[in-house]
XYZ file of N, CA and C in Angstrom:
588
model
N -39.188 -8.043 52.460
C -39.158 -6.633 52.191
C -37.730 -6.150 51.915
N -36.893 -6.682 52.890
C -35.307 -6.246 52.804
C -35.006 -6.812 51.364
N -35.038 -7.800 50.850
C -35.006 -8.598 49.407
C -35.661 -7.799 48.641
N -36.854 -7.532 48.590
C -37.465 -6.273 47.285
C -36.602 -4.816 47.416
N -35.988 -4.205 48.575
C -35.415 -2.970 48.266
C -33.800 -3.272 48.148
N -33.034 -4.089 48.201
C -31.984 -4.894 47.580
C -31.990 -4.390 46.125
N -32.937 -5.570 45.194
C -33.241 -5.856 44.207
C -33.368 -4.490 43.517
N -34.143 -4.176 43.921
C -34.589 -2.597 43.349
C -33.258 -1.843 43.436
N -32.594 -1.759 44.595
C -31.209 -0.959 44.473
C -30.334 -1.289 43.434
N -30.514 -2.683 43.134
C -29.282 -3.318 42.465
C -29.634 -3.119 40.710
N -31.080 -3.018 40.713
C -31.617 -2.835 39.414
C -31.653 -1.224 38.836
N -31.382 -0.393 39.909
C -31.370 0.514 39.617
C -30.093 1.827 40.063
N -28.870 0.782 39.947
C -27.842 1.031 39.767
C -27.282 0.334 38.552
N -27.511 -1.204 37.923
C -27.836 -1.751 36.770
C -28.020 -0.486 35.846
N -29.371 0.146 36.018
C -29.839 0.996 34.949
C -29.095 2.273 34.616
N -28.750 2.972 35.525
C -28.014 4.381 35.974
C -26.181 3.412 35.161
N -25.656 2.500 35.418
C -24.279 2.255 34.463
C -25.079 2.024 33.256
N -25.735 1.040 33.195
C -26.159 0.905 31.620
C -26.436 2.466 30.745
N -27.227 3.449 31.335
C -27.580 4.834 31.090
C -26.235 5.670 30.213
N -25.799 5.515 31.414
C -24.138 6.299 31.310
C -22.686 5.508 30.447
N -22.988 4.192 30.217
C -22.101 4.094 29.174
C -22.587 4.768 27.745
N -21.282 5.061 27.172
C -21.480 5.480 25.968
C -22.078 4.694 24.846
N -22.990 4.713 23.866
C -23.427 4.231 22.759
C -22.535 4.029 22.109
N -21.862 2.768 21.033
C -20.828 2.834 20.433
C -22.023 2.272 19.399
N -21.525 3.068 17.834
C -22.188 2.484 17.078
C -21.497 1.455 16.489
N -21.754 0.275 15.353
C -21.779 -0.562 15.002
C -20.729 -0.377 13.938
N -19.425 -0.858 13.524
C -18.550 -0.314 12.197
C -19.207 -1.173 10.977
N -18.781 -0.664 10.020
C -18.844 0.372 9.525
C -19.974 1.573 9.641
N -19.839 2.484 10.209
C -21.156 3.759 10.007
C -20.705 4.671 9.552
N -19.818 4.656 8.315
C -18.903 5.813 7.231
C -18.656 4.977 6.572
N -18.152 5.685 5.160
C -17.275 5.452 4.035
C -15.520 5.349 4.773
N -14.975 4.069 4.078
C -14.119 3.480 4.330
C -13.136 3.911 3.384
N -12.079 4.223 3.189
C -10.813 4.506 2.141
C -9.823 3.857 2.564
N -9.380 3.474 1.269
C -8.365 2.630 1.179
C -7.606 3.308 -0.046
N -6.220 4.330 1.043
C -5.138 4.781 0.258
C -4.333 3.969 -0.321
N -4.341 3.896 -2.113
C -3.526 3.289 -2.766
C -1.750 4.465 -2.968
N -0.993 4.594 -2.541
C 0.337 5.226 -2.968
C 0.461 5.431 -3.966
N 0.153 5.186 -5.103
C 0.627 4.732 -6.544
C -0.697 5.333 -7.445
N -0.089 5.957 -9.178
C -1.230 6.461 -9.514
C -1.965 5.297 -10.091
N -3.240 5.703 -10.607
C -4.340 4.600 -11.113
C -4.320 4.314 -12.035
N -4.423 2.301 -12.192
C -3.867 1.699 -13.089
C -3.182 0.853 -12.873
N -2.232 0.832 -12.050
C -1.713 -0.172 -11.694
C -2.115 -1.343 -11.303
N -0.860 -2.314 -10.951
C -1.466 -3.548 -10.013
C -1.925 -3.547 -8.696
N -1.018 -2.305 -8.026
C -1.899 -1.890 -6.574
C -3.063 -1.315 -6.606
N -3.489 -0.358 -7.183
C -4.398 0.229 -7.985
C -5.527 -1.071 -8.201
N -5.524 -1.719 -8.899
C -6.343 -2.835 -9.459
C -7.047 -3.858 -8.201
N -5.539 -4.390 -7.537
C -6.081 -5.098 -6.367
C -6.650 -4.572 -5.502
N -6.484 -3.051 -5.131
C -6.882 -2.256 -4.098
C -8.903 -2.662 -4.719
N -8.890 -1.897 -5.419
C -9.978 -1.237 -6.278
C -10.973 -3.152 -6.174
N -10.555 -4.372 -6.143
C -10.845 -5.602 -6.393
C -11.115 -5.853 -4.554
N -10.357 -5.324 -4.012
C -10.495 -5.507 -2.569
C -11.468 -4.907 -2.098
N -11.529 -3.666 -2.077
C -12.951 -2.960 -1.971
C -13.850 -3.286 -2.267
N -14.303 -3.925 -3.914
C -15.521 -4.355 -3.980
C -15.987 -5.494 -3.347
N -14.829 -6.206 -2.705
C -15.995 -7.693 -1.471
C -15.769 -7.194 -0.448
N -14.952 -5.858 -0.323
C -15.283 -5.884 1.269
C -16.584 -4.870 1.324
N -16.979 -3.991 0.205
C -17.960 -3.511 0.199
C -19.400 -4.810 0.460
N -19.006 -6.030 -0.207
C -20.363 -6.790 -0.099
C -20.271 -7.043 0.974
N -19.196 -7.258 1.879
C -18.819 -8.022 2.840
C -19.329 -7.029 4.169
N -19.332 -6.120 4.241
C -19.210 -5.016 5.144
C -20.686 -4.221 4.717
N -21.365 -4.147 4.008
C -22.401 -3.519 3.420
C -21.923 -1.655 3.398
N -20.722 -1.656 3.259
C -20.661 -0.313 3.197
C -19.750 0.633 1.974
N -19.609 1.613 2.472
C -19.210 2.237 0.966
C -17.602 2.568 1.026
N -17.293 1.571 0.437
C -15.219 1.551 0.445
C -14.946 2.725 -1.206
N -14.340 3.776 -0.786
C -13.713 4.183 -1.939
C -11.950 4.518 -1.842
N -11.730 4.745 -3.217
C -9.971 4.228 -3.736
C -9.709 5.612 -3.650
N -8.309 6.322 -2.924
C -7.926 7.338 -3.054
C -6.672 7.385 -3.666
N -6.388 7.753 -4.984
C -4.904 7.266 -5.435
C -3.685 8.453 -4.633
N -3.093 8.326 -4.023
C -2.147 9.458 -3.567
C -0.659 9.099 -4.307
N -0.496 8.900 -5.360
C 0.931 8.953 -5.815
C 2.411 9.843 -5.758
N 3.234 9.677 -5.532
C 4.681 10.282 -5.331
C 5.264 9.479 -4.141
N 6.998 10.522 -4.661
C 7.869 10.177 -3.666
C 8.002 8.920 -3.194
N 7.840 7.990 -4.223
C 8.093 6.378 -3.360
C 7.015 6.025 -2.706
N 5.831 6.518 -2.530
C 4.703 6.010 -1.822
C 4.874 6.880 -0.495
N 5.706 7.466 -0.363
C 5.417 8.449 1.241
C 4.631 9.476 1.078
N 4.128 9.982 -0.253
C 3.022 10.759 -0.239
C 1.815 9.982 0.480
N 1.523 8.908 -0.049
C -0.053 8.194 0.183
C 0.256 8.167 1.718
N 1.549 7.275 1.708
C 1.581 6.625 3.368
C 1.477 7.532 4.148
N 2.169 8.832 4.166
C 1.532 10.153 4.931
C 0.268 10.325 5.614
N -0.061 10.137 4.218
C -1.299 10.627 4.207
C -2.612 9.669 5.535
N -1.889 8.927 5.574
C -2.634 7.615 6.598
C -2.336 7.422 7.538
N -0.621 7.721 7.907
C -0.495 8.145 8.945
C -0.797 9.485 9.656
N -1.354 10.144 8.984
C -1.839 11.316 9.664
C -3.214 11.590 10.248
N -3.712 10.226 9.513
C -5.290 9.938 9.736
C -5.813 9.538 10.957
N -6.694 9.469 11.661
C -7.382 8.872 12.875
C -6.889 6.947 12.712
N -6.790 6.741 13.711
C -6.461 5.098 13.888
C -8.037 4.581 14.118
N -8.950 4.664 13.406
C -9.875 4.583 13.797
C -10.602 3.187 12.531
N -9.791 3.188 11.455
C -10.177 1.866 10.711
C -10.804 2.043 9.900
N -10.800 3.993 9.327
C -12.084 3.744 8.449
C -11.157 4.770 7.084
N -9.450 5.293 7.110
C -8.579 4.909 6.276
C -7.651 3.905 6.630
N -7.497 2.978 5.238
C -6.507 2.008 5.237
C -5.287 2.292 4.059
N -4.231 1.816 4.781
C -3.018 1.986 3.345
C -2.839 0.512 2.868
N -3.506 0.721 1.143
C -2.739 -0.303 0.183
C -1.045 -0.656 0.279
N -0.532 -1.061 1.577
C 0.995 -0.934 1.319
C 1.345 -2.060 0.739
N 2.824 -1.644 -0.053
C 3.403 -2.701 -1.213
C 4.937 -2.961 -0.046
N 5.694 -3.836 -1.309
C 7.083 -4.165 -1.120
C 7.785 -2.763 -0.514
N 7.311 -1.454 -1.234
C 7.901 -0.207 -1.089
C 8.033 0.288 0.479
N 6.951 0.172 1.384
C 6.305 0.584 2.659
C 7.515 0.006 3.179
N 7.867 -1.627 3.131
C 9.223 -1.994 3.982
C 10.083 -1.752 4.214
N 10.639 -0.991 2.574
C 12.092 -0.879 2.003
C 12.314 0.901 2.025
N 11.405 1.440 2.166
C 11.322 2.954 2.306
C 12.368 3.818 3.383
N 11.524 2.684 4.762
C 12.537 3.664 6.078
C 14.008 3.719 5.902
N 14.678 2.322 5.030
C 16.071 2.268 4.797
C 16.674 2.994 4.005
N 15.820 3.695 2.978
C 16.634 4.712 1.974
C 16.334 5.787 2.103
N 16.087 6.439 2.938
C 15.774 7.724 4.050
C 16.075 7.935 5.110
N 17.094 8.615 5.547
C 16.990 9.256 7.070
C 16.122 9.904 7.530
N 14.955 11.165 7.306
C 13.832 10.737 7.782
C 12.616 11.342 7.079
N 11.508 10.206 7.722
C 10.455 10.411 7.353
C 8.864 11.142 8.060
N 8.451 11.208 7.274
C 7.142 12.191 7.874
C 6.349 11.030 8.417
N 6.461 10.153 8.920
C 6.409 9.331 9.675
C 6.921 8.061 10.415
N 6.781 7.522 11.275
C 7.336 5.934 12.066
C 6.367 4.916 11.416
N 7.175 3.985 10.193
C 6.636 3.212 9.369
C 6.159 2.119 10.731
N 6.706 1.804 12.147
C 6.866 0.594 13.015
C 5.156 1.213 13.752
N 5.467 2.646 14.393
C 4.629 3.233 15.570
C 3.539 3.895 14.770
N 3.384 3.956 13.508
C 1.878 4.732 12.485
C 1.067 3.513 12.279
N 1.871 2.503 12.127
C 0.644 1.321 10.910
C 0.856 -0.336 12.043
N -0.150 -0.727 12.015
C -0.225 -2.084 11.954
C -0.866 -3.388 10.909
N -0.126 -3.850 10.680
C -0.174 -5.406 9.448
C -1.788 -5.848 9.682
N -2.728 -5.716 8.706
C -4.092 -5.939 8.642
C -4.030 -7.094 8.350
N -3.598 -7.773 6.541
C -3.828 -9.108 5.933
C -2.768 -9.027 4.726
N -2.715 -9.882 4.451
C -1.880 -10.247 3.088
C -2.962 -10.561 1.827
N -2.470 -9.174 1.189
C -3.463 -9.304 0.062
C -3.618 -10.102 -1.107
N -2.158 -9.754 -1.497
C -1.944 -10.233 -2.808
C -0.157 -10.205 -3.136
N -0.169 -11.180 -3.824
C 1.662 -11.540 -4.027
C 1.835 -11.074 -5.223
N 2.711 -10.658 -5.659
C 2.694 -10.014 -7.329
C 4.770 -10.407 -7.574
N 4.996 -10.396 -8.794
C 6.276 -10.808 -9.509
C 7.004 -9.986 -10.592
N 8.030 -9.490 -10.307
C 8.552 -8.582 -11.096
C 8.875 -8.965 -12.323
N 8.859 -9.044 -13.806
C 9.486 -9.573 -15.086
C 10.221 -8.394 -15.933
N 10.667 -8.951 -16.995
C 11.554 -7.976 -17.782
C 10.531 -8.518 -18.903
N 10.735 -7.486 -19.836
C 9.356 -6.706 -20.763
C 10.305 -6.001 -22.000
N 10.101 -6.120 -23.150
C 10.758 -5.233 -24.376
C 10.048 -5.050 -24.844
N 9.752 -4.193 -25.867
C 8.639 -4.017 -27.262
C 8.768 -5.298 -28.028
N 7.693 -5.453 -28.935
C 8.100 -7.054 -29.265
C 8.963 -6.125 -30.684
N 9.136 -5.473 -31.091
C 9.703 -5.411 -32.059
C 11.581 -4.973 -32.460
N 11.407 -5.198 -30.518
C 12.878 -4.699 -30.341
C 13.364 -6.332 -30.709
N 14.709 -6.068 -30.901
C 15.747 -7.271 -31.251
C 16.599 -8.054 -30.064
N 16.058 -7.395 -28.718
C 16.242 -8.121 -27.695
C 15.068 -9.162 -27.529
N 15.598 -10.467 -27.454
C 15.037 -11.465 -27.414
C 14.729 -12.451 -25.838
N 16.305 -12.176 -25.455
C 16.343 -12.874 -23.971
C 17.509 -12.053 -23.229
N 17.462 -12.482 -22.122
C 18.142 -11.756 -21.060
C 19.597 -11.822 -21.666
N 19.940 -12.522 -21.920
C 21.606 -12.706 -22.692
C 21.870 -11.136 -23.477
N 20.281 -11.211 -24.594
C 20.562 -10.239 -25.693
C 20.557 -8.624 -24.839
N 19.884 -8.630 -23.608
C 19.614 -7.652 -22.939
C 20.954 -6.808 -22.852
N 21.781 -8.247 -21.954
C 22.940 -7.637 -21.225
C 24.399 -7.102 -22.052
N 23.795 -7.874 -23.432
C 25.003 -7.529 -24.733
C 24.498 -6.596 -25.198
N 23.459 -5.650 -25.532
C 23.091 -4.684 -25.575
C 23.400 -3.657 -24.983
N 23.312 -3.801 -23.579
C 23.742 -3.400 -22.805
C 25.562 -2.809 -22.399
N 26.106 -3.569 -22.747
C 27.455 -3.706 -22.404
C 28.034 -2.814 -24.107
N 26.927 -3.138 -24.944
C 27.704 -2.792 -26.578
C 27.433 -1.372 -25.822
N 26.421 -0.640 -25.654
C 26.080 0.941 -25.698
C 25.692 0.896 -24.964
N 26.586 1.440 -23.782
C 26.151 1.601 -21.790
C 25.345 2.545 -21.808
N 25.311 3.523 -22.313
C 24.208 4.832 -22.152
C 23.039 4.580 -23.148
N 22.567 3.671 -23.629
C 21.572 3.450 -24.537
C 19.839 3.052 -24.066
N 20.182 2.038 -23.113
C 18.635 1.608 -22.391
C 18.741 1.860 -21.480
N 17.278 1.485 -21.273
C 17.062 2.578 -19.505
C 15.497 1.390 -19.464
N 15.609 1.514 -18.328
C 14.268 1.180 -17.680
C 13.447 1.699 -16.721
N 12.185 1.321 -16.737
C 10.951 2.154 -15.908
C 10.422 1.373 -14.679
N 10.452 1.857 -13.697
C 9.796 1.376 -12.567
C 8.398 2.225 -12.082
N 7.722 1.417 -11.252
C 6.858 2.077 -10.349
C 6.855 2.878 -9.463
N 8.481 3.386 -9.232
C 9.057 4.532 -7.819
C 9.835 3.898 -7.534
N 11.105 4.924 -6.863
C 11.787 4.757 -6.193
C 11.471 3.872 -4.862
N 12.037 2.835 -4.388
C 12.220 1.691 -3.308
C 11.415 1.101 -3.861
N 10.600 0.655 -4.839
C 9.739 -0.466 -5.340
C 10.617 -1.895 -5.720
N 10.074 -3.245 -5.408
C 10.808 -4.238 -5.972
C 10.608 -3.824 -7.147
N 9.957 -3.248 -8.385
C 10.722 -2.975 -9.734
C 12.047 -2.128 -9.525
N 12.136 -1.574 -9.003
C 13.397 -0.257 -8.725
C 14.420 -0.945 -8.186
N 14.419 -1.828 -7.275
C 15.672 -2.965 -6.516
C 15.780 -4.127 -7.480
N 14.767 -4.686 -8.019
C 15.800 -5.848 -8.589
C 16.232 -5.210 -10.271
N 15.779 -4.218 -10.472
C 16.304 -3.387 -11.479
C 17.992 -3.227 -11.025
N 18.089 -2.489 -9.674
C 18.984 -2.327 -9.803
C 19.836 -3.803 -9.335
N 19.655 -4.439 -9.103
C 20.413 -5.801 -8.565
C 20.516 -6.498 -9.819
N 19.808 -6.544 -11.036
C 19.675 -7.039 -12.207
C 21.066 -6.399 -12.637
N 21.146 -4.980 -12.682
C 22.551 -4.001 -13.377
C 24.064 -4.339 -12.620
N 23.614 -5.041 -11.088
C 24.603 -4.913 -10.571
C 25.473 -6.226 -11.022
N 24.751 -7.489 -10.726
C 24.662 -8.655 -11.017
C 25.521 -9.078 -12.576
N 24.590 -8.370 -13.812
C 25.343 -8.672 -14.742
C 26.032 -7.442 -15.224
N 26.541 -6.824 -14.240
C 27.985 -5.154 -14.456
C 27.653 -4.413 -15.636
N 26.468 -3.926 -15.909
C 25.381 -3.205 -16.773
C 25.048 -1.999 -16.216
N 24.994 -1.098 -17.556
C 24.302 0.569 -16.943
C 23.390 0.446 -17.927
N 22.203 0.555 -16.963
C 21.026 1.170 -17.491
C 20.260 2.179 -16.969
N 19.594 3.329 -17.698
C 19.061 4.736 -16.412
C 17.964 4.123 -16.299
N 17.533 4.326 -14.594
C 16.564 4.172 -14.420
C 15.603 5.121 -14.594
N 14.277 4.910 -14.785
C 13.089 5.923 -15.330
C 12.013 5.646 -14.029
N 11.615 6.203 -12.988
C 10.808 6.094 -12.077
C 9.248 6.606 -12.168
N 8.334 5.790 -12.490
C 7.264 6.227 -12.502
C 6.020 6.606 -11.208
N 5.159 6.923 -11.368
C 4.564 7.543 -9.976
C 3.282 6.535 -10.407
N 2.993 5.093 -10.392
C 2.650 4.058 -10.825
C 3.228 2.937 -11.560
N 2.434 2.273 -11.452
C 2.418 0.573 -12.186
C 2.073 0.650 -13.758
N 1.493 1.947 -13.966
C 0.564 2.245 -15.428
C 1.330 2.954 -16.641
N 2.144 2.450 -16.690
C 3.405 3.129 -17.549
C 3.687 2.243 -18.997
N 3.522 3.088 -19.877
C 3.804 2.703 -21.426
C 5.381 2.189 -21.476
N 5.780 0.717 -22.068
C 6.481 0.100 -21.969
C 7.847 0.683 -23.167
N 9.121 1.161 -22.678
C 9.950 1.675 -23.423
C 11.145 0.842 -23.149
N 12.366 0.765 -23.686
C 13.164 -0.166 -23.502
C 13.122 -1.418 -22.919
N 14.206 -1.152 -21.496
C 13.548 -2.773 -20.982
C 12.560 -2.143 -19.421
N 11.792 -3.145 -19.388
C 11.105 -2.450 -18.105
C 11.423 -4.142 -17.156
N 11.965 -3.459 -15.975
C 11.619 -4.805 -15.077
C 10.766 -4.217 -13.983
């Protein structure tokens, strides 16, 4: 008898915690976003937009692309750090996200205490690019171009702190070249002089 009202106590204190924990539902149970920084078109843009669709198969749920472009990507990144830590916005961050906190004293957010490192998406490579009908041929012809008429070419990047924007400028520094830089608010930019 002492053993059946035991049991019963124990089963029905069992039931009363089981009762009272909270229901957690199952993730995904929302639409998922994944802030790209950069406008649409690009290569972040592209991979973002390529990432979503297997994690949509993968996840059975509904991932959509929010392009937030400017300011070097601290528009988008803002924008995510301001969001719930809850996993259901993610930031597309690039080379830029690293190199950002250093060319700013401050920002509308703590790039270290807002975000944590999810996966490594995708590796991408900066090149130098002319019209084919320009008479620059190779980097040689670039930099004699360059040096003949210092105020003449200019090149376009994806934003300010982007590896296009740094080895642009490490490219000018390297071979003692002025070229203006042209900063775009994307990857999706019509190709004018030299673009690295």
């Amino acid at each position: 008898m002492r053993f059946r009202v035991l049991i019963t106590i124990l089963f029905a204190i069992a039931a009363n915690v089981l009762l009272q924990a909270p229901v957690l539902a199952a993730f995904p149970d929302h639409i998922i976003k994944i802030v790209v920084p950069f406008a649409p078109g690009g290569g972040t843009d592209v991979v973002a937009r390529t990432l979503a669709q297997e994690m949509q198969k993968d996840l059975g749920a509904t991932i959509i692309i929010e392009n937030k472009p400017g300011a070097g990507t601290i528009i988008g990144t803002q924008s995510v750090a301001g969001s719930p830590g809850d996993g259901y916005t993610l930031l597309m961050g690039t080379f830029a996200n690293a190199v950002i906190p250093s060319l700013y004293k401050k920002l509308p957010y703590d790039a270290h205490r807002d975000f944590a490192a999810v996966a490594l998406v995708a590796r991408s490579f900066n090149v130098v690019v002319v019209n084919p009908s320009s008479s620059i041929k190779s980097i040689a012809d670039l930099i004699a171009a360059a040096k003949a008429d210092p105020e003449k070419l200019s090149y376009g990047t994806y934003g300010t702190g982007t590896s296009a924007h740094l080895a642009g400028e490490l490219f000018k520094h390297l071979a003692k070249v002025n070229l203006t830089t042209v900063p775009y608010k994307g990857g999706s930019f019509k190709p004018f002089g030299a673009i690295i």
